mmCIF file of C-alpha atoms in Angstrom:
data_model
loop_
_atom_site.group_PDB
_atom_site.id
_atom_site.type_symbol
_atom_site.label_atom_id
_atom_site.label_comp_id
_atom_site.label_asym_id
_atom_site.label_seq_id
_atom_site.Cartn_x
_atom_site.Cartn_y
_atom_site.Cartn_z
ATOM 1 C CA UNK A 166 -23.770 -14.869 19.216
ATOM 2 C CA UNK A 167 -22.688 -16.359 15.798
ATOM 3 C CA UNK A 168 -20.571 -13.130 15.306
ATOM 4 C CA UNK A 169 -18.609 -13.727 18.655
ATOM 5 C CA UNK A 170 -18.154 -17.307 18.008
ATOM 6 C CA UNK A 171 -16.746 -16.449 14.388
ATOM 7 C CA UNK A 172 -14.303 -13.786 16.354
ATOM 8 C CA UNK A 173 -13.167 -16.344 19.098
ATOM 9 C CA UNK A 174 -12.605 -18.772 16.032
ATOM 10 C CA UNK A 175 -10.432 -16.395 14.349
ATOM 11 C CA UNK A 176 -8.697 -15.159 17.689
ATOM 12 C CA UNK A 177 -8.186 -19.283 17.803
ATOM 13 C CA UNK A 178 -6.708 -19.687 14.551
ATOM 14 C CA UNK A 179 -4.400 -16.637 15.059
ATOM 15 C CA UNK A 180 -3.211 -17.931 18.069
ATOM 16 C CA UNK A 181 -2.305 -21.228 16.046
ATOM 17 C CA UNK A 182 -0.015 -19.422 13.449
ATOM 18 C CA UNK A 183 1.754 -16.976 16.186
ATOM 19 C CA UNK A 184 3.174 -19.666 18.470
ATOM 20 C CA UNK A 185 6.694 -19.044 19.119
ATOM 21 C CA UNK A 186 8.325 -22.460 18.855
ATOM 22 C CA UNK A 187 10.784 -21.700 22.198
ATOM 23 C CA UNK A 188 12.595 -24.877 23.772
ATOM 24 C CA UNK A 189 11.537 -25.399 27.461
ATOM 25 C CA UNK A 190 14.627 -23.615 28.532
ATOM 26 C CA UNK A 191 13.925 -20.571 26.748
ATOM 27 C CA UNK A 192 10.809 -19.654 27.948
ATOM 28 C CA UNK A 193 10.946 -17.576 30.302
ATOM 29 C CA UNK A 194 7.721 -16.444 31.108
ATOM 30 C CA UNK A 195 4.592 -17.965 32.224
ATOM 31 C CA UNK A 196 1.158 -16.777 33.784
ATOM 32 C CA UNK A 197 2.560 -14.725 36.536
ATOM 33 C CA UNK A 198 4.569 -12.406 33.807
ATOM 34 C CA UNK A 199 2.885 -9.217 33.494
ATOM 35 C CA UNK A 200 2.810 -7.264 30.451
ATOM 36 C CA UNK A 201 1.551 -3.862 29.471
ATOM 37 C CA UNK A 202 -0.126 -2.942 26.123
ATOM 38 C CA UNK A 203 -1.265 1.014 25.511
ATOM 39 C CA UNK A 204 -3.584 1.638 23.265
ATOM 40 C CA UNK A 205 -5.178 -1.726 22.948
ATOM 41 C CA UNK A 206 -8.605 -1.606 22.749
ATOM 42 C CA UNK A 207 -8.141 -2.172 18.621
ATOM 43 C CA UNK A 208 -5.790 -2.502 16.165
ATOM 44 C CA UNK A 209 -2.603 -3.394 16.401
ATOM 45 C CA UNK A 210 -2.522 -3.295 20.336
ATOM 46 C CA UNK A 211 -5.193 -5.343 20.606
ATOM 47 C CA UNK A 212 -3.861 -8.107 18.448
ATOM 48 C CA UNK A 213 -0.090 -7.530 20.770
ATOM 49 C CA UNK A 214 -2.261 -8.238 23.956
ATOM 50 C CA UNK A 215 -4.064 -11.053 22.264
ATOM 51 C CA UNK A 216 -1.019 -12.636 20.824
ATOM 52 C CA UNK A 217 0.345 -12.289 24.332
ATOM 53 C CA UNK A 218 -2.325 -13.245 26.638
ATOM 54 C CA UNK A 219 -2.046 -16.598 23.922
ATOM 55 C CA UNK A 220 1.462 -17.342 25.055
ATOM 56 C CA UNK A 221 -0.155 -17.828 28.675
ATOM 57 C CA UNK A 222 1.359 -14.352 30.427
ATOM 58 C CA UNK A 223 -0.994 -11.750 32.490
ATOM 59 C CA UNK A 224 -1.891 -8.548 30.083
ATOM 60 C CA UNK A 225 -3.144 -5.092 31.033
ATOM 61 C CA UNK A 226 -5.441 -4.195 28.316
ATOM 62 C CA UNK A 227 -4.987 -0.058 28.273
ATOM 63 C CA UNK A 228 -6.974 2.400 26.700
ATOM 64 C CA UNK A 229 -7.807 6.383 27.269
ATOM 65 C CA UNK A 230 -11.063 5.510 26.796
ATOM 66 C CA UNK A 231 -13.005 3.015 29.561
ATOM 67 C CA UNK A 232 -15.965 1.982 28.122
ATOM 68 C CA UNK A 233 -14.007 0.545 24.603
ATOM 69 C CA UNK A 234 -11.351 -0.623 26.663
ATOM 70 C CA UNK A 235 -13.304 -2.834 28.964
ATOM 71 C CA UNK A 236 -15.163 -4.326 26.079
ATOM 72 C CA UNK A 237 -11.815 -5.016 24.350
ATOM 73 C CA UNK A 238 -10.649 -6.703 27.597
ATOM 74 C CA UNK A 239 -13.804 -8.868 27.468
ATOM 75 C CA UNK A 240 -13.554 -10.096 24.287
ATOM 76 C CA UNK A 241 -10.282 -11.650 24.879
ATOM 77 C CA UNK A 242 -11.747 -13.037 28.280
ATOM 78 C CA UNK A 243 -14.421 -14.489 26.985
ATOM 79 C CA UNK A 244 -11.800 -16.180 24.936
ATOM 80 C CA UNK A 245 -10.349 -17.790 27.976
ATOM 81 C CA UNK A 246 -7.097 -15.206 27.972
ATOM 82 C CA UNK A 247 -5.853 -13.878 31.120
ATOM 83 C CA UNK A 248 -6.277 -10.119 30.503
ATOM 84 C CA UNK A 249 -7.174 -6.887 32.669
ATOM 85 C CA UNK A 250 -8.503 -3.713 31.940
ATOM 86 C CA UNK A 251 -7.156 -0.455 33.363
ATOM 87 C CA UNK A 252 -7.877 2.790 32.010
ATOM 88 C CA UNK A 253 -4.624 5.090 30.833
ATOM 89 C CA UNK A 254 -4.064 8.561 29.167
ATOM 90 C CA UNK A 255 -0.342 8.853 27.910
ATOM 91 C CA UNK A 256 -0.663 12.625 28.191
ATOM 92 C CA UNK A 257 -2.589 12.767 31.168
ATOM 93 C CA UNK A 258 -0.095 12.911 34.227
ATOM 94 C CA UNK A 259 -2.971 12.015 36.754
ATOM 95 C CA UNK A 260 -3.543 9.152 34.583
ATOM 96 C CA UNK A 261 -0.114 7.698 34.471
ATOM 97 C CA UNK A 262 0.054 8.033 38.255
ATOM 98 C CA UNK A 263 -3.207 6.104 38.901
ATOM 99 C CA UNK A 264 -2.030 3.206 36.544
ATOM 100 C CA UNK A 265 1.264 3.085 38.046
ATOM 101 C CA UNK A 266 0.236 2.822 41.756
ATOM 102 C CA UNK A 267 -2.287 0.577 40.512
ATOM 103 C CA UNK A 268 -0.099 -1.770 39.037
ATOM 104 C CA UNK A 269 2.132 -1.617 41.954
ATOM 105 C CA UNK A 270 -0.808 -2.634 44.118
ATOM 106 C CA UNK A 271 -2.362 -5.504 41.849
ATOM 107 C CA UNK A 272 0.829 -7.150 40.362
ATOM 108 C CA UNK A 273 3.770 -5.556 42.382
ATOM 109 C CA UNK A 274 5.242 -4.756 39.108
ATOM 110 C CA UNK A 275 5.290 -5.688 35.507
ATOM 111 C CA UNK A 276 7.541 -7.356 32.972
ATOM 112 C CA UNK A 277 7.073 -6.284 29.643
ATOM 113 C CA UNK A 278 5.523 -2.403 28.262
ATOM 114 C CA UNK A 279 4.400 -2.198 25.319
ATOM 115 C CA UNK A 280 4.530 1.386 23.813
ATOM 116 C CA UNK A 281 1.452 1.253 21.099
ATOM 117 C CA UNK A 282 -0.825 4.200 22.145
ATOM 118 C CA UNK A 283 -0.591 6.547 19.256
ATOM 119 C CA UNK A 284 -2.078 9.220 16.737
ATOM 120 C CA UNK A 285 -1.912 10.042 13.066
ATOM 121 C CA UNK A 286 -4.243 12.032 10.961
ATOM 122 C CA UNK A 287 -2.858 11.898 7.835
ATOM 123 C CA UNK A 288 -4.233 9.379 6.162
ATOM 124 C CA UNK A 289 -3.590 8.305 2.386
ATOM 125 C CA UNK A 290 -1.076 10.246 0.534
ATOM 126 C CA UNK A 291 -2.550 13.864 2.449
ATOM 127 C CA UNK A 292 -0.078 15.315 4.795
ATOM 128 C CA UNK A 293 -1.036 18.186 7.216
ATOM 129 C CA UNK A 294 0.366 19.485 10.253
ATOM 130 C CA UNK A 295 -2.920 20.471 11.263
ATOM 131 C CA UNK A 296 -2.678 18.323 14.994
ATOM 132 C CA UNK A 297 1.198 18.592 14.906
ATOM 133 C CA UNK A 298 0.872 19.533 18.517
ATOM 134 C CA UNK A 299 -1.132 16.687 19.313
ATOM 135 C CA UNK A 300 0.505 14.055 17.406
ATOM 136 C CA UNK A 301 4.075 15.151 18.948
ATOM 137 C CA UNK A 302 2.723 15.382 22.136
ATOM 138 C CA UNK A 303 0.743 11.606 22.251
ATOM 139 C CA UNK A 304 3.465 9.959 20.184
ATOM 140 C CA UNK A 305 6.379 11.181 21.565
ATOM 141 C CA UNK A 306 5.877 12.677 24.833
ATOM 142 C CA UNK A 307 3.236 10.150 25.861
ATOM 143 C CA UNK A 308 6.126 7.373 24.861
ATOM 144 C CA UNK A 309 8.389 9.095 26.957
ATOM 145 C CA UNK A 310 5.850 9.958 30.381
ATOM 146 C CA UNK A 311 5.124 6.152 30.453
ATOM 147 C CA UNK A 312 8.596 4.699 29.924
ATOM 148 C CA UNK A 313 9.961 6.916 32.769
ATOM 149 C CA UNK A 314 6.744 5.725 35.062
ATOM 150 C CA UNK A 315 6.752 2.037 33.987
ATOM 151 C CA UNK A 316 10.797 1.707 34.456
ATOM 152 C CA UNK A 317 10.872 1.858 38.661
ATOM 153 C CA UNK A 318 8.200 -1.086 38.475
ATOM 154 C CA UNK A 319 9.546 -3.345 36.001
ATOM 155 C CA UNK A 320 10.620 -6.396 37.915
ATOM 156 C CA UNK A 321 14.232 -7.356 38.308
ATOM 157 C CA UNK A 322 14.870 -10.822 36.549
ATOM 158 C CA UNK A 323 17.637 -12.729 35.606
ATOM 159 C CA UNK A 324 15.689 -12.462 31.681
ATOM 160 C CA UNK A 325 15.576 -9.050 31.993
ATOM 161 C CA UNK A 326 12.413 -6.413 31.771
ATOM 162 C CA UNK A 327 11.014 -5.693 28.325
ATOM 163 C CA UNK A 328 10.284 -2.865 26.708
ATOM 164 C CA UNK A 329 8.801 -2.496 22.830
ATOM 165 C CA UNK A 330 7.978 1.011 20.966
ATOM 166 C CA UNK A 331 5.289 0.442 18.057
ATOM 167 C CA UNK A 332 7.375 2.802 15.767
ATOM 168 C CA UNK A 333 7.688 3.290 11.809
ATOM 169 C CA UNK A 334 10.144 3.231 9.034
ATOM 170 C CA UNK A 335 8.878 7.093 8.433
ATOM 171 C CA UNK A 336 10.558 7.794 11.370
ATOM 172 C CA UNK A 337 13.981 7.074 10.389
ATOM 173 C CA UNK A 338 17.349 9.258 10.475
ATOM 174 C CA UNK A 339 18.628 7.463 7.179
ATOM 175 C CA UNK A 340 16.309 5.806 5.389
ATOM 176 C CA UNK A 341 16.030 6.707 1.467
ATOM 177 C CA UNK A 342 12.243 7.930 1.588
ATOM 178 C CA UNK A 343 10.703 10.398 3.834
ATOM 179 C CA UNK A 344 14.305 11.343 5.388
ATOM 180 C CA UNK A 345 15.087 14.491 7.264
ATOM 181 C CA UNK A 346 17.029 16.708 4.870
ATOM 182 C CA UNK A 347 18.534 19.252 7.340
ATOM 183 C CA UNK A 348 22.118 17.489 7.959
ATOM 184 C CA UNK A 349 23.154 19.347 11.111
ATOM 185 C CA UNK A 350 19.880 17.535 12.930
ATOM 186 C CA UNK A 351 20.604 14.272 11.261
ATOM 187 C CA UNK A 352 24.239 14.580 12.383
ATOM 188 C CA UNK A 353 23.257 15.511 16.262
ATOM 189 C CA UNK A 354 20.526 12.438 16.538
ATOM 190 C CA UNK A 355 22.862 10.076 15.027
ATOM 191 C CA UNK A 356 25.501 10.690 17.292
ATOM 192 C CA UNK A 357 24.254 8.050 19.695
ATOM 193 C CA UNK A 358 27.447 8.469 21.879
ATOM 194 C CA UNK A 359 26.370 12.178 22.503
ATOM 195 C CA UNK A 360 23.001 11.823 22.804
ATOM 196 C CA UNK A 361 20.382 13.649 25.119
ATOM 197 C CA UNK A 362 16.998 13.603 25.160
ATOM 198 C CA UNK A 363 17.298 17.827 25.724
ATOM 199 C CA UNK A 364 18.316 16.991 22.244
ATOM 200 C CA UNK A 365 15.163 15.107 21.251
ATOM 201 C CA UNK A 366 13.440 17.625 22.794
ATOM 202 C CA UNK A 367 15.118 20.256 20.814
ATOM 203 C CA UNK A 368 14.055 18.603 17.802
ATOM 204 C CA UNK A 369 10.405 18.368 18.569
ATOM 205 C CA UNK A 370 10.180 21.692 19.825
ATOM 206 C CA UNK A 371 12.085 23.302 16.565
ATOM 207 C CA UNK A 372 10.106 21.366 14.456
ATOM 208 C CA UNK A 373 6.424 22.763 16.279
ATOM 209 C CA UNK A 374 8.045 26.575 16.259
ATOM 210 C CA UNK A 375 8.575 25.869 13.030
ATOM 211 C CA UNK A 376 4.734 24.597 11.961
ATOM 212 C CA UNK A 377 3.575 27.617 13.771
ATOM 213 C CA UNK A 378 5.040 30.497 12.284
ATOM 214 C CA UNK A 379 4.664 28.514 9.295
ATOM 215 C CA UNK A 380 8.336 27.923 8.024
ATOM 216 C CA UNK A 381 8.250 23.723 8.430
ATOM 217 C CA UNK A 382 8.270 23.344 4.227
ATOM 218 C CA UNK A 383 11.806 24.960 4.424
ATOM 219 C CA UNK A 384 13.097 23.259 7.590
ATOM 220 C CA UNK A 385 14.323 20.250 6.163
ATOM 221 C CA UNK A 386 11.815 17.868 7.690
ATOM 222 C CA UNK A 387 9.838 15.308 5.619
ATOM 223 C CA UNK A 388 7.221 15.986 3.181
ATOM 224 C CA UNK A 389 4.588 13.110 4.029
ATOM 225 C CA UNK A 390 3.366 11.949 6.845
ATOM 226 C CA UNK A 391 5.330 14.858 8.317
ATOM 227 C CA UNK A 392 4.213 15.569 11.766
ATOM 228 C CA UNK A 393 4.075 11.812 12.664
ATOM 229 C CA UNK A 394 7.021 10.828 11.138
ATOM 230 C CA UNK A 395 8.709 13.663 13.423
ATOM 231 C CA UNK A 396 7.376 12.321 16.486
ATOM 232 C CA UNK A 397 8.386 8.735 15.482
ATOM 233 C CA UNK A 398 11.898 9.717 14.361
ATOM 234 C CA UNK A 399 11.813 11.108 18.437
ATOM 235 C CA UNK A 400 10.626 7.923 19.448
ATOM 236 C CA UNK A 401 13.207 6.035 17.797
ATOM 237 C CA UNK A 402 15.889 8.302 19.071
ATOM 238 C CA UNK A 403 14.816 8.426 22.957
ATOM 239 C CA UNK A 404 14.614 4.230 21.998
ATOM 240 C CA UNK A 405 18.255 4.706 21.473
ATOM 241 C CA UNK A 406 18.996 6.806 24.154
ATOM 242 C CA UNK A 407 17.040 4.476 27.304
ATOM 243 C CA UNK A 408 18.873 1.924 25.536
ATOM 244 C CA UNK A 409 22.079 3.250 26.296
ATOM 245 C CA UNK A 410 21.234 4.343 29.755
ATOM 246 C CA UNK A 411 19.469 1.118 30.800
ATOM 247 C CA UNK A 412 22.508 -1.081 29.799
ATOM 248 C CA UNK A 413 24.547 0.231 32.323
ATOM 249 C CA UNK A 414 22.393 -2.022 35.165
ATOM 250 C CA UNK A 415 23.755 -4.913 36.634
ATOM 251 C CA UNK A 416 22.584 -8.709 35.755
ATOM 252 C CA UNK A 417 19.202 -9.270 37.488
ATOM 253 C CA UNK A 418 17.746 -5.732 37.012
ATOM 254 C CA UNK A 419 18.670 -5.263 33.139
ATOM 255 C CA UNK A 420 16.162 -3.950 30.664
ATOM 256 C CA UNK A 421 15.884 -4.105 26.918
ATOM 257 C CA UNK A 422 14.340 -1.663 24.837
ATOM 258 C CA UNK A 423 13.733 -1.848 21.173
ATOM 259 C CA UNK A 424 11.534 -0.389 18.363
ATOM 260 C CA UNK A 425 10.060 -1.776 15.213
ATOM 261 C CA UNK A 426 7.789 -0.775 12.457
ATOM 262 C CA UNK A 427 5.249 -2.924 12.008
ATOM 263 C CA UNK A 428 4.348 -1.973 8.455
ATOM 264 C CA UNK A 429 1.463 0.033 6.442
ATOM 265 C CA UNK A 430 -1.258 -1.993 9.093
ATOM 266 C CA UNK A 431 -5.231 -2.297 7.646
ATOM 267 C CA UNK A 432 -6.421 0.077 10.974
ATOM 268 C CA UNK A 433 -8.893 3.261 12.219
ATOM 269 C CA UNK A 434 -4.770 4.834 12.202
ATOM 270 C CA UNK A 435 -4.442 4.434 8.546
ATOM 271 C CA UNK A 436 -7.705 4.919 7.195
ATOM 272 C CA UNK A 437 -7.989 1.112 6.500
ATOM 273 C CA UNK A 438 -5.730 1.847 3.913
ATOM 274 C CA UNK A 439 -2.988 -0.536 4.833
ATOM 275 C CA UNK A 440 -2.189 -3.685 3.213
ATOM 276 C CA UNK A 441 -1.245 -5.392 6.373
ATOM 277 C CA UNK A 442 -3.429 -7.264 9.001
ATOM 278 C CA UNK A 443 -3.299 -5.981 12.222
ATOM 279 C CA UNK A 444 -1.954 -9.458 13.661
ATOM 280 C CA UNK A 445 0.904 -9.468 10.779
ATOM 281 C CA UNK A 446 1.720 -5.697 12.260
ATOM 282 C CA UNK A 447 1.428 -7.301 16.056
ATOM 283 C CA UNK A 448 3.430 -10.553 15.403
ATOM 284 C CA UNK A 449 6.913 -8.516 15.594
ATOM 285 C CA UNK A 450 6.253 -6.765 18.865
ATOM 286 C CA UNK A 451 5.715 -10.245 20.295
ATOM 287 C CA UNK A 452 8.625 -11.665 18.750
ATOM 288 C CA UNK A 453 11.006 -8.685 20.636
ATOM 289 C CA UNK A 454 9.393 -8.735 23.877
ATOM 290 C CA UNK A 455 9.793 -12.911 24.431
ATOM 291 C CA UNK A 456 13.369 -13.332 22.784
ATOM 292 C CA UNK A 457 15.245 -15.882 24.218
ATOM 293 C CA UNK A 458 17.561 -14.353 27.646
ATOM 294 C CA UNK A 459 20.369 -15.538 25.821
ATOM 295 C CA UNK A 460 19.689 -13.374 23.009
ATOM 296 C CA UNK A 461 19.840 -10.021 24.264
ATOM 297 C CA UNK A 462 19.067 -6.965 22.355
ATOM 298 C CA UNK A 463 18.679 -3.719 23.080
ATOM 299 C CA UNK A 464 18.363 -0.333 21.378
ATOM 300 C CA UNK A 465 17.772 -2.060 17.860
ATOM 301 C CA UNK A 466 14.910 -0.981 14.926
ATOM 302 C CA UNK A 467 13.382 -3.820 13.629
ATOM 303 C CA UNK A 468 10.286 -4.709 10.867
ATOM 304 C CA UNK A 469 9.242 -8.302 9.798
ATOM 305 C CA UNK A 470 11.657 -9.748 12.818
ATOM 306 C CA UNK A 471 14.982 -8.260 11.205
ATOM 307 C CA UNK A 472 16.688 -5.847 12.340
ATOM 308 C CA UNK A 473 16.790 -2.482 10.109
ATOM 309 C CA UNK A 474 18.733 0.634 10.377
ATOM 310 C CA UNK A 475 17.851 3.651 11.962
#
């Protein structure tokens, strides 16, 4: 009992330093907002549907597994939040279909996604390529299967649907550390005009041809963190892509959809190697997914609520 009450009194104090000072007239959400966080049973997506629920909107609490995931969902209930449980596998097609007519049954829709569910098994300074298959497939593809699910139930508004990818500077096309060296990708993926996600998909798959036969060293892709870096670099890009895509709706049915890194995060994912708290890695997520309506963005990378290049 004292452990839960020292919990609740940290959730409490959290809450205190992530309040979003918005005027009256920019809030635009209240209880009946619904927002969507994968992965969230610990971590960083459990401090994104904390910090959320705080603001007073409606969060589905996700996780592939049900047991941790309705325990996470209790916590924050027993915290007085407004937060549901439903179980969801990424990579599991059956799984994304459930959730989705689920959500379409309970809530009619939803509001905001939250990309977090993720992998990584390098931890330290190690790198492997071991689970390359599994990282690129969770990271990326499971992105991917639950942005195309989520997008024909996120509510028209005149705010505008939300979406956030939990990404990483790793992952970037031109950063000075970590970067892709082979220039002819680089070129293609920053070409955002001529972007397709056959192209992302091309990337991915040359990169896991490339692990298995053993030639990945040579390929030009980066030498730490390598295999999740590559599937963040595709998560960054299809961010770019949607982006493009989803700006082409009309007022009232618009959707924004950014990334950001939210740093080397203290979590199971790093090895509790970080130097970050989870809620420090959370608080930008919630910053990007309750921005103003009159400050649209879309298709933007940020970290520490700036906006970095890709």
């Amino acid at each position: 009992m004292i452990k839960k009450e020292r919990r609740y009194k940290r959730m409490h104090e959290i809450s205190l330093l992530r309040t979003i000072p918005y005027s009256d007239h920019q809030r635009w959400w209240n209880a009946d907002t619904i927002a969507v966080v994968t992965g969230a049973n610990r971590g960083i997506g459990f401090e994104i549907a904390h910090q959320l629920a705080a603001h007073g909107i409606t969060v589905v609490l996700t996780s592939r597994d049900a047991e941790v995931g309705e325990e996470a969902a209790k916590v924050l209930q027993e915290g007085g939040l407004n937060v549901a449980f439903h179980q969801l596998d990424v990579i599991d097609h059956d799984s994304i279909e459930a959730f989705t007519a689920w959500v379409k049954e309970t809530y009619g829709g939803i509001d905001i996604l939250i990309n977090n569910a993720g992998v990584n098994f390098n931890f330290g300074n190690d790198n492997s390529v071991e689970h390359a298959k599994q990282v690129i497939e969770t990271n990326y593809f499971g992105t991917k299967y639950l942005i195309k699910a989520m997008i024909p139930v996120m509510r028209p508004s005149e705010s505008g649907a939300r979406v956030v990818c939990v990404s990483t500077r790793l992952g970037r096309l031109n950063g000075r550390r970590n970067r892709i060296a082979n220039e002819a990708i680089r070129k293609q993926l920053s070409d955002t005009a001529n972007l397709t996600e056959e192209m992302i998909d091309d990337m991915v798959a040359l990169f896991l041809k490339q692990v298995e036969d053993g030639t990945w060293e040579s390929g030009g892709w980066p030498q730490s963190f390598t295999d999740y870096s590559v599937s963040k670099l595709a998560v960054n890009c299809y961010t770019r892509l949607m982006a493009k895509e989803l700006s082409a709706r009309p007022d009232g049915q618009k959707i924004y959809i950014n990334c950001y890194c939210p740093g080397w995060v203290k979590t199971a994912m790093t090895g509790w190697a970080g130097n970050i708290s989870a809620a420090d890695g959370a608080d930008t997520a919630v910053w990007i997914a309750l921005l103003p309506p009159d400050q649209p963005v879309t298709g933007k990378f940020f970290a520490e609520r700036r906006e970095i290049n890709y």
